Amino acid sequence: MSNRVTENTTEKRTRPMSYVIRAVSLLLIFSLLALTLTACSLYDTKTYTKEEIQEAVGTSAEKNYSYSASYFRLWHFPAFSSDKLKAIEATVRRDYYKSDELPGAYALAKTVAALFLDNLYDKIDVTNQTEVTDALITAYVASLGDRYAVYRTADEYVEYNDDMSGQLVGIGVVVRWDNIEHTMTVESVNADSPAEEAGIRPGDMIIRVDGAEVSGMEYAETVTKMRGEVGSTVELTLLRSENELTVTATRKQITENTVTYTINEDRTAYIRITGFKANTADQFISAIDAVEAAGVGGIVFDLRSNLGGYLTAVVNMLDYLAPAGTRIVSFSNSDEIYYATSEHRINVPVTVLCNGYTASAAELFTAAIRDWADMGILRAKIVGETTYKKGIMQASYPFTDNSALTLTIAYYNPPSGENYDGIGITPDEIVEQPEGATEDLQLPVAYTELKKLMLG
């Protein structure tokens, strides 16, 4: 009895232990199997063709994923940085002013996939993870419906910041680009610059850069070819009075002059503003001080073909023109309003020249002058053509690898509070400048209207 009891007792104690061992063994087997399947799923070494990826996209069903990156893995896209793409997506969802209107991850992923496969897949090295990641992000940003959104790689972001700093390596010219004819004309030449040393003059048309025809390039491509390393040379073919000549300039570090001015014998001044960069406000204030010291009775501000730039630059410039307490700009995404705080103001009438390429910050400048004239703060007239119609602002979000995403984040409004995005600023005096016209038809009208204001 006792033996049986003992045996029975022993059986009762050991049987559960064997069950535990078996259960643990099975659990380990299933865990290893799951890990193997996961590894196969995430680290599939097979290379899928473009057509196989397209088929996977086309036959897929919506999953409960929060990020497009998850769908790209499911569809066997080439290797990319999922963390980088997720960081981009998280930034968009958090900060994009149209985030509530964005489609779900699945719908957006299919749009991105189509754009990537149709336009980028054949132009990159699909075995290079960095190139694939950059291309996917480029496609993602292009799919947001924000025409001002842009993704810049680390190198591109460095170049962008260098350009916006007002310090660059180049030859020292300000040019006017005709977007229709693809022509580049020299507007001004910096003093003591490589361009001046090479004999380049205002009015020269640059027709070739290092042998490449300007007519066959876009503006950004042409400018990039003109820039380069300090000490390197660039060969420019110019058209001057219907004669071609070729000059060579040696590039050096240039402080870009985005503000130039002329004081005329009739007590008027002409101030040209070509952009709003980090050093533009200081140059503008110096120009205002100079023309005031000369005792001018009126100023023409020329913002034609000024594509904008930093909001802080234009705010600081407008601050120098109006009395303290004058409203400058407000925003759609906050209650913040910028007011003039400087004790300086101008006391002479002004005219502003604008055209269809006067954009963004340049439109804000134009609109502020118009509104202040309507409010009786300034005597002013706007002359030229309806502006570009961009009344929204962007912000850049740098990432740990020094790349950056630029997104539209808000509408900004001039002093009147009436946003002009999609509408533009309509001049008081509309003067068309036909493409290809050799004579400036707008500037004389700006002077005529200025003199009317000067006479009171």
Short mmCIF file of C-alpha atoms in Angstrom, two decimals:
data_model
loop_
_atom_site.label_atom_id
_atom_site.label_comp_id
_atom_site.label_asym_id
_atom_site.label_seq_id
_atom_site.Cartn_x
_atom_site.Cartn_y
_atom_site.Cartn_z
CA MET A 1 0.00 0.00 0.00
CA SER A 2 2.63 2.24 1.05
CA ASN A 3 4.64 1.41 -2.05
CA ARG A 4 1.65 2.04 -4.24
CA VAL A 5 0.95 5.21 -2.44
CA THR A 6 4.53 6.14 -2.89
CA GLU A 7 4.39 5.20 -6.54
CA ASN A 8 1.10 6.98 -6.96
CA THR A 9 2.50 10.02 -5.24
CA THR A 10 5.56 9.91 -7.41
CA GLU A 11 3.46 9.66 -10.58
CA LYS A 12 1.39 12.65 -9.50
CA ARG A 13 4.52 14.74 -8.96
CA THR A 14 6.45 13.81 -12.10
CA ARG A 15 3.70 13.81 -14.72
CA PRO A 16 3.09 17.59 -14.53
CA MET A 17 6.83 18.18 -14.83
CA SER A 18 6.95 16.22 -18.09
CA TYR A 19 4.04 18.29 -19.38
CA VAL A 20 5.93 21.48 -18.55
CA ILE A 21 9.03 20.24 -20.38
CA ARG A 22 6.96 19.30 -23.42
CA ALA A 23 5.12 22.63 -23.36
CA VAL A 24 8.35 24.57 -23.08
CA SER A 25 9.83 22.57 -25.94
CA LEU A 26 6.84 23.20 -28.14
CA LEU A 27 6.92 26.89 -27.25
CA LEU A 28 10.58 27.08 -28.21
CA ILE A 29 9.89 25.31 -31.50
CA PHE A 30 7.01 27.66 -32.35
CA SER A 31 9.08 30.69 -31.34
CA LEU A 32 11.94 29.60 -33.55
CA LEU A 33 9.50 28.98 -36.40
CA ALA A 34 7.94 32.40 -35.94
CA LEU A 35 11.33 34.07 -35.86
CA THR A 36 12.33 32.22 -39.01
CA LEU A 37 9.16 33.30 -40.82
CA THR A 38 9.62 36.88 -39.63
CA ALA A 39 13.22 36.88 -40.78
CA CYS A 40 12.18 35.55 -44.15
CA SER A 41 9.52 38.26 -44.41
CA LEU A 42 11.71 41.18 -43.33
CA TYR A 43 14.98 40.14 -44.83
CA ASP A 44 13.90 38.50 -48.05
CA THR A 45 17.06 38.31 -50.11
CA LYS A 46 15.25 37.73 -53.38
CA THR A 47 15.42 40.60 -55.85
CA TYR A 48 11.99 41.43 -57.24
CA THR A 49 11.53 43.00 -60.65
CA LYS A 50 9.69 46.22 -61.22
CA GLU A 51 6.82 44.24 -62.76
CA GLU A 52 6.59 41.91 -59.75
CA ILE A 53 6.46 44.89 -57.41
CA GLN A 54 3.75 46.51 -59.53
CA GLU A 55 1.74 43.29 -59.42
CA ALA A 56 2.11 43.12 -55.64
CA VAL A 57 0.87 46.69 -55.34
CA GLY A 58 -2.01 46.09 -57.70
CA THR A 59 -3.29 42.92 -56.01
CA SER A 60 -2.79 44.02 -52.40
CA ALA A 61 -5.54 44.62 -49.89
CA GLU A 62 -5.59 47.34 -47.26
CA LYS A 63 -3.82 46.38 -44.04
CA ASN A 64 -3.99 48.05 -40.67
CA TYR A 65 -0.69 49.88 -41.09
CA SER A 66 0.01 53.43 -39.92
CA TYR A 67 2.89 54.10 -42.27
CA SER A 68 3.45 53.81 -46.01
CA ALA A 69 6.80 52.22 -45.21
CA SER A 70 5.01 49.07 -43.99
CA TYR A 71 3.29 48.67 -47.35
CA PHE A 72 6.52 49.13 -49.27
CA ARG A 73 8.03 46.22 -47.33
CA LEU A 74 4.94 44.13 -47.99
CA TRP A 75 5.21 44.90 -51.71
CA HIS A 76 8.88 43.81 -51.87
CA PHE A 77 10.33 47.23 -52.66
CA PRO A 78 14.13 47.43 -52.85
CA ALA A 79 15.87 47.92 -49.49
CA PHE A 80 15.24 51.34 -47.93
CA SER A 81 15.49 52.98 -44.53
CA SER A 82 12.11 52.37 -42.94
CA ASP A 83 13.05 54.52 -39.93
CA LYS A 84 13.90 57.49 -42.16
CA LEU A 85 10.68 57.25 -44.14
CA LYS A 86 8.63 56.87 -40.96
CA ALA A 87 10.30 59.98 -39.53
CA ILE A 88 9.29 61.89 -42.68
CA GLU A 89 5.71 60.61 -42.45
CA ALA A 90 5.45 61.43 -38.74
CA THR A 91 6.61 65.00 -39.44
CA VAL A 92 4.04 65.40 -42.18
CA ARG A 93 1.17 64.09 -40.06
CA ARG A 94 2.19 66.31 -37.14
CA ASP A 95 3.03 69.61 -38.86
CA TYR A 96 1.50 69.75 -42.33
CA TYR A 97 -1.29 72.32 -42.49
CA LYS A 98 -3.39 70.02 -44.70
CA SER A 99 -2.79 66.92 -42.59
CA ASP A 100 -6.50 66.45 -41.95
CA GLU A 101 -7.04 66.19 -45.69
CA LEU A 102 -4.34 63.58 -46.30
CA PRO A 103 -5.53 60.10 -47.31
CA GLY A 104 -4.86 57.07 -45.13
CA ALA A 105 -1.52 55.31 -45.22
CA TYR A 106 -2.70 52.67 -47.72
CA ALA A 107 -4.10 55.11 -50.28
CA LEU A 108 -1.10 57.39 -49.98
CA ALA A 109 1.30 54.44 -50.24
CA LYS A 110 -0.30 53.31 -53.52
CA THR A 111 0.06 56.82 -54.96
CA VAL A 112 3.68 56.99 -53.84
CA ALA A 113 4.39 53.52 -55.22
CA ALA A 114 3.01 54.45 -58.64
CA LEU A 115 5.03 57.66 -58.76
CA PHE A 116 8.19 55.86 -57.64
CA LEU A 117 7.83 52.98 -60.11
CA ASP A 118 6.75 55.10 -63.07
CA ASN A 119 9.20 57.98 -62.71
CA LEU A 120 12.10 57.11 -60.41
CA TYR A 121 12.74 53.36 -60.35
CA ASP A 122 14.65 53.30 -63.65
CA LYS A 123 16.72 56.39 -62.78
CA ILE A 124 18.34 55.15 -59.56
CA ASP A 125 20.56 52.31 -58.40
CA VAL A 126 17.97 50.04 -56.77
CA THR A 127 20.73 48.18 -54.91
CA ASN A 128 21.72 51.39 -53.12
CA GLN A 129 19.62 51.78 -49.96
CA THR A 130 20.30 55.52 -49.70
CA GLU A 131 19.23 56.20 -53.28
CA VAL A 132 16.06 54.12 -52.86
CA THR A 133 15.22 55.88 -49.60
CA ASP A 134 15.74 59.35 -51.10
CA ALA A 135 13.67 58.41 -54.15
CA LEU A 136 10.80 57.05 -52.04
CA ILE A 137 10.80 60.17 -49.88
CA THR A 138 10.85 62.35 -53.00
CA ALA A 139 7.83 60.44 -54.34
CA TYR A 140 6.09 60.65 -50.96
CA VAL A 141 6.55 64.42 -50.75
CA ALA A 142 5.38 64.84 -54.36
CA SER A 143 2.19 62.95 -53.46
CA LEU A 144 1.13 65.34 -50.69
CA GLY A 145 -0.56 67.85 -52.97
CA ASP A 146 1.71 70.63 -51.69
CA ARG A 147 3.46 72.17 -54.69
CA TYR A 148 5.96 73.96 -52.45
CA ALA A 149 6.95 70.90 -50.43
CA VAL A 150 10.45 69.62 -51.11
CA TYR A 151 12.84 67.04 -49.73
CA ARG A 152 16.55 67.92 -49.77
CA THR A 153 19.36 65.46 -49.22
CA ALA A 154 22.15 66.47 -46.83
CA ASP A 155 24.26 67.90 -49.67
CA GLU A 156 21.30 69.73 -51.19
CA TYR A 157 20.33 71.20 -47.82
CA VAL A 158 23.88 72.49 -47.26
CA GLU A 159 23.81 74.08 -50.73
CA TYR A 160 20.39 75.61 -50.04
CA ASN A 161 21.53 77.13 -46.73
CA ASP A 162 24.72 78.43 -48.32
CA ASP A 163 22.66 80.10 -51.03
CA MET A 164 20.19 81.64 -48.58
CA SER A 165 23.02 82.94 -46.39
CA GLY A 166 23.93 85.44 -49.10
CA GLN A 167 27.47 84.02 -49.14
CA LEU A 168 28.35 81.87 -52.13
CA VAL A 169 31.15 80.83 -54.44
CA GLY A 170 30.59 82.33 -57.86
CA ILE A 171 31.46 85.21 -60.15
CA GLY A 172 29.39 88.05 -58.65
CA VAL A 173 26.53 88.89 -61.00
CA VAL A 174 22.82 89.48 -60.54
CA VAL A 175 20.92 88.03 -63.48
CA ARG A 176 17.40 88.21 -64.89
CA TRP A 177 15.96 84.90 -66.14
CA ASP A 178 13.31 84.74 -68.85
CA ASN A 179 11.34 81.59 -68.08
CA ILE A 180 9.70 81.56 -71.50
CA GLU A 181 12.68 82.19 -73.76
CA HIS A 182 15.22 80.56 -71.39
CA THR A 183 17.53 83.54 -71.59
CA MET A 184 19.78 84.94 -68.85
CA THR A 185 20.68 88.63 -68.85
CA VAL A 186 23.15 90.31 -66.49
CA GLU A 187 21.38 92.98 -64.43
CA SER A 188 24.30 94.12 -62.28
CA VAL A 189 27.92 93.23 -61.59
CA ASN A 190 29.40 93.29 -58.09
CA ALA A 191 32.34 95.64 -57.56
CA ASP A 192 35.73 93.89 -57.38
CA SER A 193 34.12 90.61 -58.44
CA PRO A 194 35.42 87.96 -60.86
CA ALA A 195 32.72 89.09 -63.30
CA GLU A 196 33.96 92.69 -63.22
CA GLU A 197 37.56 91.52 -63.64
CA ALA A 198 36.49 89.42 -66.66
CA GLY A 199 34.83 92.45 -68.29
CA ILE A 200 31.20 91.32 -67.94
CA ARG A 201 28.75 94.24 -68.11
CA PRO A 202 25.09 94.82 -67.21
CA GLY A 203 22.97 94.03 -70.25
CA ASP A 204 25.18 91.18 -71.43
CA MET A 205 23.20 88.06 -72.28
CA ILE A 206 24.82 84.83 -71.12
CA ILE A 207 24.21 82.31 -73.90
CA ARG A 208 26.66 79.50 -73.02
CA VAL A 209 28.28 78.28 -69.79
CA ASP A 210 31.35 76.10 -70.30
CA GLY A 211 30.08 75.41 -73.80
CA ALA A 212 26.58 74.34 -72.70
CA GLU A 213 23.71 76.27 -74.29
CA VAL A 214 21.71 78.24 -71.71
CA SER A 215 18.60 77.88 -73.90
CA GLY A 216 18.69 74.13 -73.26
CA MET A 217 18.83 74.39 -69.48
CA GLU A 218 16.59 75.45 -66.60
CA TYR A 219 17.48 78.42 -64.40
CA ALA A 220 18.71 76.32 -61.45
CA GLU A 221 20.90 74.18 -63.70
CA THR A 222 22.46 77.27 -65.31
CA VAL A 223 23.21 78.89 -61.96
CA THR A 224 24.72 75.65 -60.64
CA LYS A 225 27.07 75.48 -63.63
CA MET A 226 28.20 79.04 -62.97
CA ARG A 227 29.08 78.21 -59.38
CA GLY A 228 31.81 75.86 -58.21
CA GLU A 229 34.96 75.64 -56.11
CA VAL A 230 36.97 78.68 -55.04
CA GLY A 231 39.79 79.21 -57.54
CA SER A 232 38.16 77.22 -60.36
CA THR A 233 37.29 78.89 -63.65
CA VAL A 234 34.13 79.13 -65.74
CA GLU A 235 33.95 80.10 -69.40
CA LEU A 236 30.98 82.26 -70.41
CA THR A 237 29.88 83.12 -73.91
CA LEU A 238 28.12 86.49 -73.95
CA LEU A 239 25.92 88.26 -76.47
CA ARG A 240 26.63 92.00 -76.42
CA SER A 241 25.10 94.28 -79.02
CA GLU A 242 24.57 91.27 -81.31
CA ASN A 243 28.24 90.31 -81.02
CA GLU A 244 29.43 87.14 -79.31
CA LEU A 245 32.41 87.20 -76.98
CA THR A 246 33.86 84.64 -74.63
CA VAL A 247 35.31 85.46 -71.21
CA THR A 248 36.81 83.38 -68.41
CA ALA A 249 36.15 84.18 -64.75
CA THR A 250 37.84 82.70 -61.70
CA ARG A 251 35.32 81.88 -58.99
CA LYS A 252 35.72 83.21 -55.45
CA GLN A 253 33.72 83.71 -52.27
CA ILE A 254 31.07 86.33 -52.98
CA THR A 255 28.82 88.33 -50.69
CA GLU A 256 25.65 88.43 -52.74
CA ASN A 257 24.13 91.85 -53.27
CA THR A 258 20.38 91.29 -53.19
CA VAL A 259 19.81 95.04 -52.78
CA THR A 260 21.26 97.63 -55.15
CA TYR A 261 20.37 101.30 -55.49
CA THR A 262 20.78 104.34 -57.72
CA ILE A 263 20.27 107.99 -56.78
CA ASN A 264 19.01 110.08 -59.72
CA GLU A 265 19.55 113.74 -60.48
CA ASP A 266 15.82 114.47 -60.22
CA ARG A 267 15.85 113.59 -56.48
CA THR A 268 14.39 110.12 -57.04
CA ALA A 269 15.98 106.86 -56.02
CA TYR A 270 15.78 103.37 -57.47
CA ILE A 271 16.17 100.37 -55.12
CA ARG A 272 16.27 96.88 -56.67
CA ILE A 273 15.56 93.88 -54.41
CA THR A 274 16.30 90.51 -56.00
CA GLY A 275 15.64 88.19 -53.04
CA PHE A 276 15.14 87.98 -49.29
CA LYS A 277 18.20 86.27 -47.86
CA ALA A 278 20.00 86.34 -44.53
CA ASN A 279 21.91 89.54 -45.38
CA THR A 280 19.17 91.30 -47.39
CA ALA A 281 17.67 93.32 -44.52
CA ASP A 282 21.06 94.83 -43.58
CA GLN A 283 21.71 95.76 -47.23
CA PHE A 284 18.21 97.25 -47.51
CA ILE A 285 18.60 99.38 -44.39
CA SER A 286 21.96 100.65 -45.68
CA ALA A 287 20.32 101.54 -49.01
CA ILE A 288 17.48 103.42 -47.29
CA ASP A 289 19.97 105.32 -45.13
CA ALA A 290 22.01 106.25 -48.22
CA VAL A 291 19.11 107.57 -50.29
CA GLU A 292 17.71 109.48 -47.32
CA ALA A 293 21.11 111.05 -46.67
CA ALA A 294 21.10 112.18 -50.32
CA GLY A 295 17.79 113.96 -49.71
CA VAL A 296 15.69 112.11 -52.27
CA GLY A 297 12.02 112.98 -52.55
CA GLY A 298 10.75 109.56 -53.63
CA ILE A 299 11.78 105.92 -54.09
CA VAL A 300 11.03 103.24 -56.68
CA PHE A 301 11.23 99.73 -55.22
CA ASP A 302 11.77 97.15 -57.98
CA LEU A 303 10.70 93.63 -56.97
CA ARG A 304 10.18 92.21 -60.43
CA SER A 305 11.18 88.53 -60.73
CA ASN A 306 11.94 88.41 -57.00
CA LEU A 307 10.92 84.89 -55.96
CA GLY A 308 10.98 85.58 -52.22
CA GLY A 309 12.99 84.07 -49.39
CA TYR A 310 13.10 84.43 -45.62
CA LEU A 311 10.04 85.85 -43.87
CA THR A 312 12.28 87.36 -41.17
CA ALA A 313 14.11 89.36 -43.84
CA VAL A 314 11.00 90.96 -45.32
CA VAL A 315 9.55 91.66 -41.85
CA ASN A 316 12.74 93.45 -40.76
CA MET A 317 12.74 95.48 -43.98
CA LEU A 318 9.10 96.52 -43.67
CA ASP A 319 9.75 97.33 -40.01
CA TYR A 320 12.19 100.04 -41.19
CA LEU A 321 9.57 101.73 -43.38
CA ALA A 322 6.51 102.20 -41.16
CA PRO A 323 5.83 103.79 -37.77
CA ALA A 324 6.19 101.63 -34.66
CA GLY A 325 2.99 99.75 -33.92
CA THR A 326 2.05 99.33 -37.59
CA ARG A 327 0.76 95.87 -38.43
CA ILE A 328 3.03 93.91 -40.80
CA VAL A 329 1.83 90.29 -41.04
CA SER A 330 -0.44 87.72 -39.36
CA PHE A 331 -0.78 83.96 -39.74
CA SER A 332 -3.57 81.42 -40.24
CA ASN A 333 -2.12 78.88 -37.81
CA SER A 334 -1.69 81.15 -34.79
CA ASP A 335 -2.85 84.38 -33.17
CA GLU A 336 0.64 85.86 -33.55
CA ILE A 337 0.87 89.22 -35.32
CA TYR A 338 4.08 91.04 -36.22
CA TYR A 339 4.08 94.81 -35.70
CA ALA A 340 6.72 97.39 -36.60
CA THR A 341 8.98 98.11 -33.63
CA SER A 342 11.71 100.28 -35.20
CA GLU A 343 11.75 103.99 -34.46
CA HIS A 344 12.67 104.62 -38.11
CA ARG A 345 10.14 105.30 -40.85
CA ILE A 346 10.33 106.75 -44.36
CA ASN A 347 8.63 110.06 -45.09
CA VAL A 348 8.75 110.08 -48.88
CA PRO A 349 6.33 108.57 -51.41
CA VAL A 350 7.18 105.26 -53.08
CA THR A 351 6.17 103.11 -56.01
CA VAL A 352 6.61 99.35 -56.18
CA LEU A 353 7.32 97.52 -59.43
CA CYS A 354 6.08 93.92 -59.64
CA ASN A 355 5.39 91.25 -62.24
CA GLY A 356 4.19 87.66 -62.54
CA TYR A 357 7.40 86.40 -60.94
CA THR A 358 7.16 88.62 -57.88
CA ALA A 359 6.44 85.86 -55.37
CA SER A 360 6.07 84.91 -51.71
CA ALA A 361 7.99 87.32 -49.45
CA ALA A 362 8.19 89.80 -52.35
CA GLU A 363 4.40 89.70 -52.59
CA LEU A 364 4.12 90.35 -48.86
CA PHE A 365 6.35 93.42 -49.28
CA THR A 366 4.18 94.62 -52.19
CA ALA A 367 0.92 93.93 -50.36
CA ALA A 368 2.10 95.69 -47.20
CA ILE A 369 3.00 98.85 -49.15
CA ARG A 370 -0.40 98.71 -50.89
CA ASP A 371 -2.26 98.24 -47.60
CA TRP A 372 -0.34 101.00 -45.84
CA ALA A 373 -1.21 103.34 -48.70
CA ASP A 374 -4.89 102.42 -48.29
CA MET A 375 -4.58 103.08 -44.54
CA GLY A 376 -2.95 106.47 -45.09
CA ILE A 377 0.35 105.39 -43.54
CA LEU A 378 2.36 105.81 -46.79
CA ARG A 379 1.88 107.56 -50.12
CA ALA A 380 2.40 104.73 -52.57
CA LYS A 381 1.37 103.15 -55.87
CA ILE A 382 1.90 99.64 -57.23
CA VAL A 383 2.92 99.40 -60.90
CA GLY A 384 3.37 96.45 -63.25
CA GLU A 385 1.63 93.08 -63.54
CA THR A 386 -0.34 90.84 -61.17
CA THR A 387 2.02 88.96 -58.90
CA TYR A 388 2.70 85.23 -58.59
CA LYS A 389 -0.19 84.45 -56.14
CA LYS A 390 1.70 82.75 -53.31
CA GLY A 391 0.44 83.74 -49.87
CA ILE A 392 1.53 80.67 -47.91
CA MET A 393 4.67 80.00 -45.91
CA GLN A 394 6.98 77.03 -45.53
CA ALA A 395 9.14 75.64 -42.74
CA SER A 396 12.08 73.24 -42.97
CA TYR A 397 12.53 70.25 -40.67
CA PRO A 398 16.13 68.92 -40.56
CA PHE A 399 16.77 65.24 -39.72
CA THR A 400 19.66 63.54 -37.95
CA ASP A 401 21.41 62.75 -41.24
CA ASN A 402 21.30 66.51 -42.11
CA SER A 403 18.68 66.09 -44.83
CA ALA A 404 15.57 68.24 -44.51
CA LEU A 405 11.88 68.33 -45.39
CA THR A 406 10.25 71.64 -46.31
CA LEU A 407 6.47 71.85 -45.90
CA THR A 408 3.77 74.47 -46.26
CA ILE A 409 2.59 75.22 -42.74
CA ALA A 410 0.36 78.30 -42.88
CA TYR A 411 -1.18 81.15 -44.81
CA TYR A 412 0.29 84.55 -44.01
CA ASN A 413 -1.70 87.71 -44.36
CA PRO A 414 -0.63 91.30 -45.12
CA PRO A 415 -1.68 94.23 -42.90
CA SER A 416 -5.22 94.24 -44.33
CA GLY A 417 -5.67 90.63 -43.21
CA GLU A 418 -6.86 89.64 -46.70
CA ASN A 419 -4.88 86.65 -47.95
CA TYR A 420 -3.91 86.74 -51.63
CA ASP A 421 -2.89 83.11 -52.21
CA GLY A 422 -4.20 82.08 -55.62
CA ILE A 423 -5.22 85.70 -56.29
CA GLY A 424 -2.04 87.77 -56.33
CA ILE A 425 -1.55 91.50 -55.94
CA THR A 426 -3.15 93.55 -58.71
CA PRO A 427 -1.21 96.79 -59.38
CA ASP A 428 -2.82 100.21 -59.24
CA GLU A 429 -1.32 100.85 -62.66
CA ILE A 430 -1.23 97.73 -64.84
CA VAL A 431 1.63 97.84 -67.35
CA GLU A 432 2.38 94.73 -69.39
CA GLN A 433 5.95 93.92 -70.37
CA PRO A 434 5.74 91.75 -73.52
CA GLU A 435 8.13 88.80 -73.65
CA GLY A 436 11.10 89.64 -75.80
CA ALA A 437 10.60 93.42 -75.58
CA THR A 438 13.94 95.20 -75.70
CA GLU A 439 12.68 98.29 -73.87
CA ASP A 440 11.56 98.40 -70.23
CA LEU A 441 7.97 99.65 -70.46
CA GLN A 442 7.23 99.44 -66.73
CA LEU A 443 10.02 101.42 -65.08
CA PRO A 444 9.15 104.76 -66.77
CA VAL A 445 5.56 104.42 -65.54
CA ALA A 446 6.82 103.75 -62.00
CA TYR A 447 8.79 107.01 -62.16
CA THR A 448 5.83 108.90 -63.63
CA GLU A 449 3.53 107.72 -60.82
CA LEU A 450 6.21 108.50 -58.24
CA LYS A 451 6.55 112.10 -59.45
CA LYS A 452 2.77 112.52 -59.26
CA LEU A 453 2.94 111.45 -55.63
CA MET A 454 5.89 113.78 -54.98
CA LEU A 455 3.87 116.71 -56.30
CA GLY A 456 1.19 115.83 -53.79
#
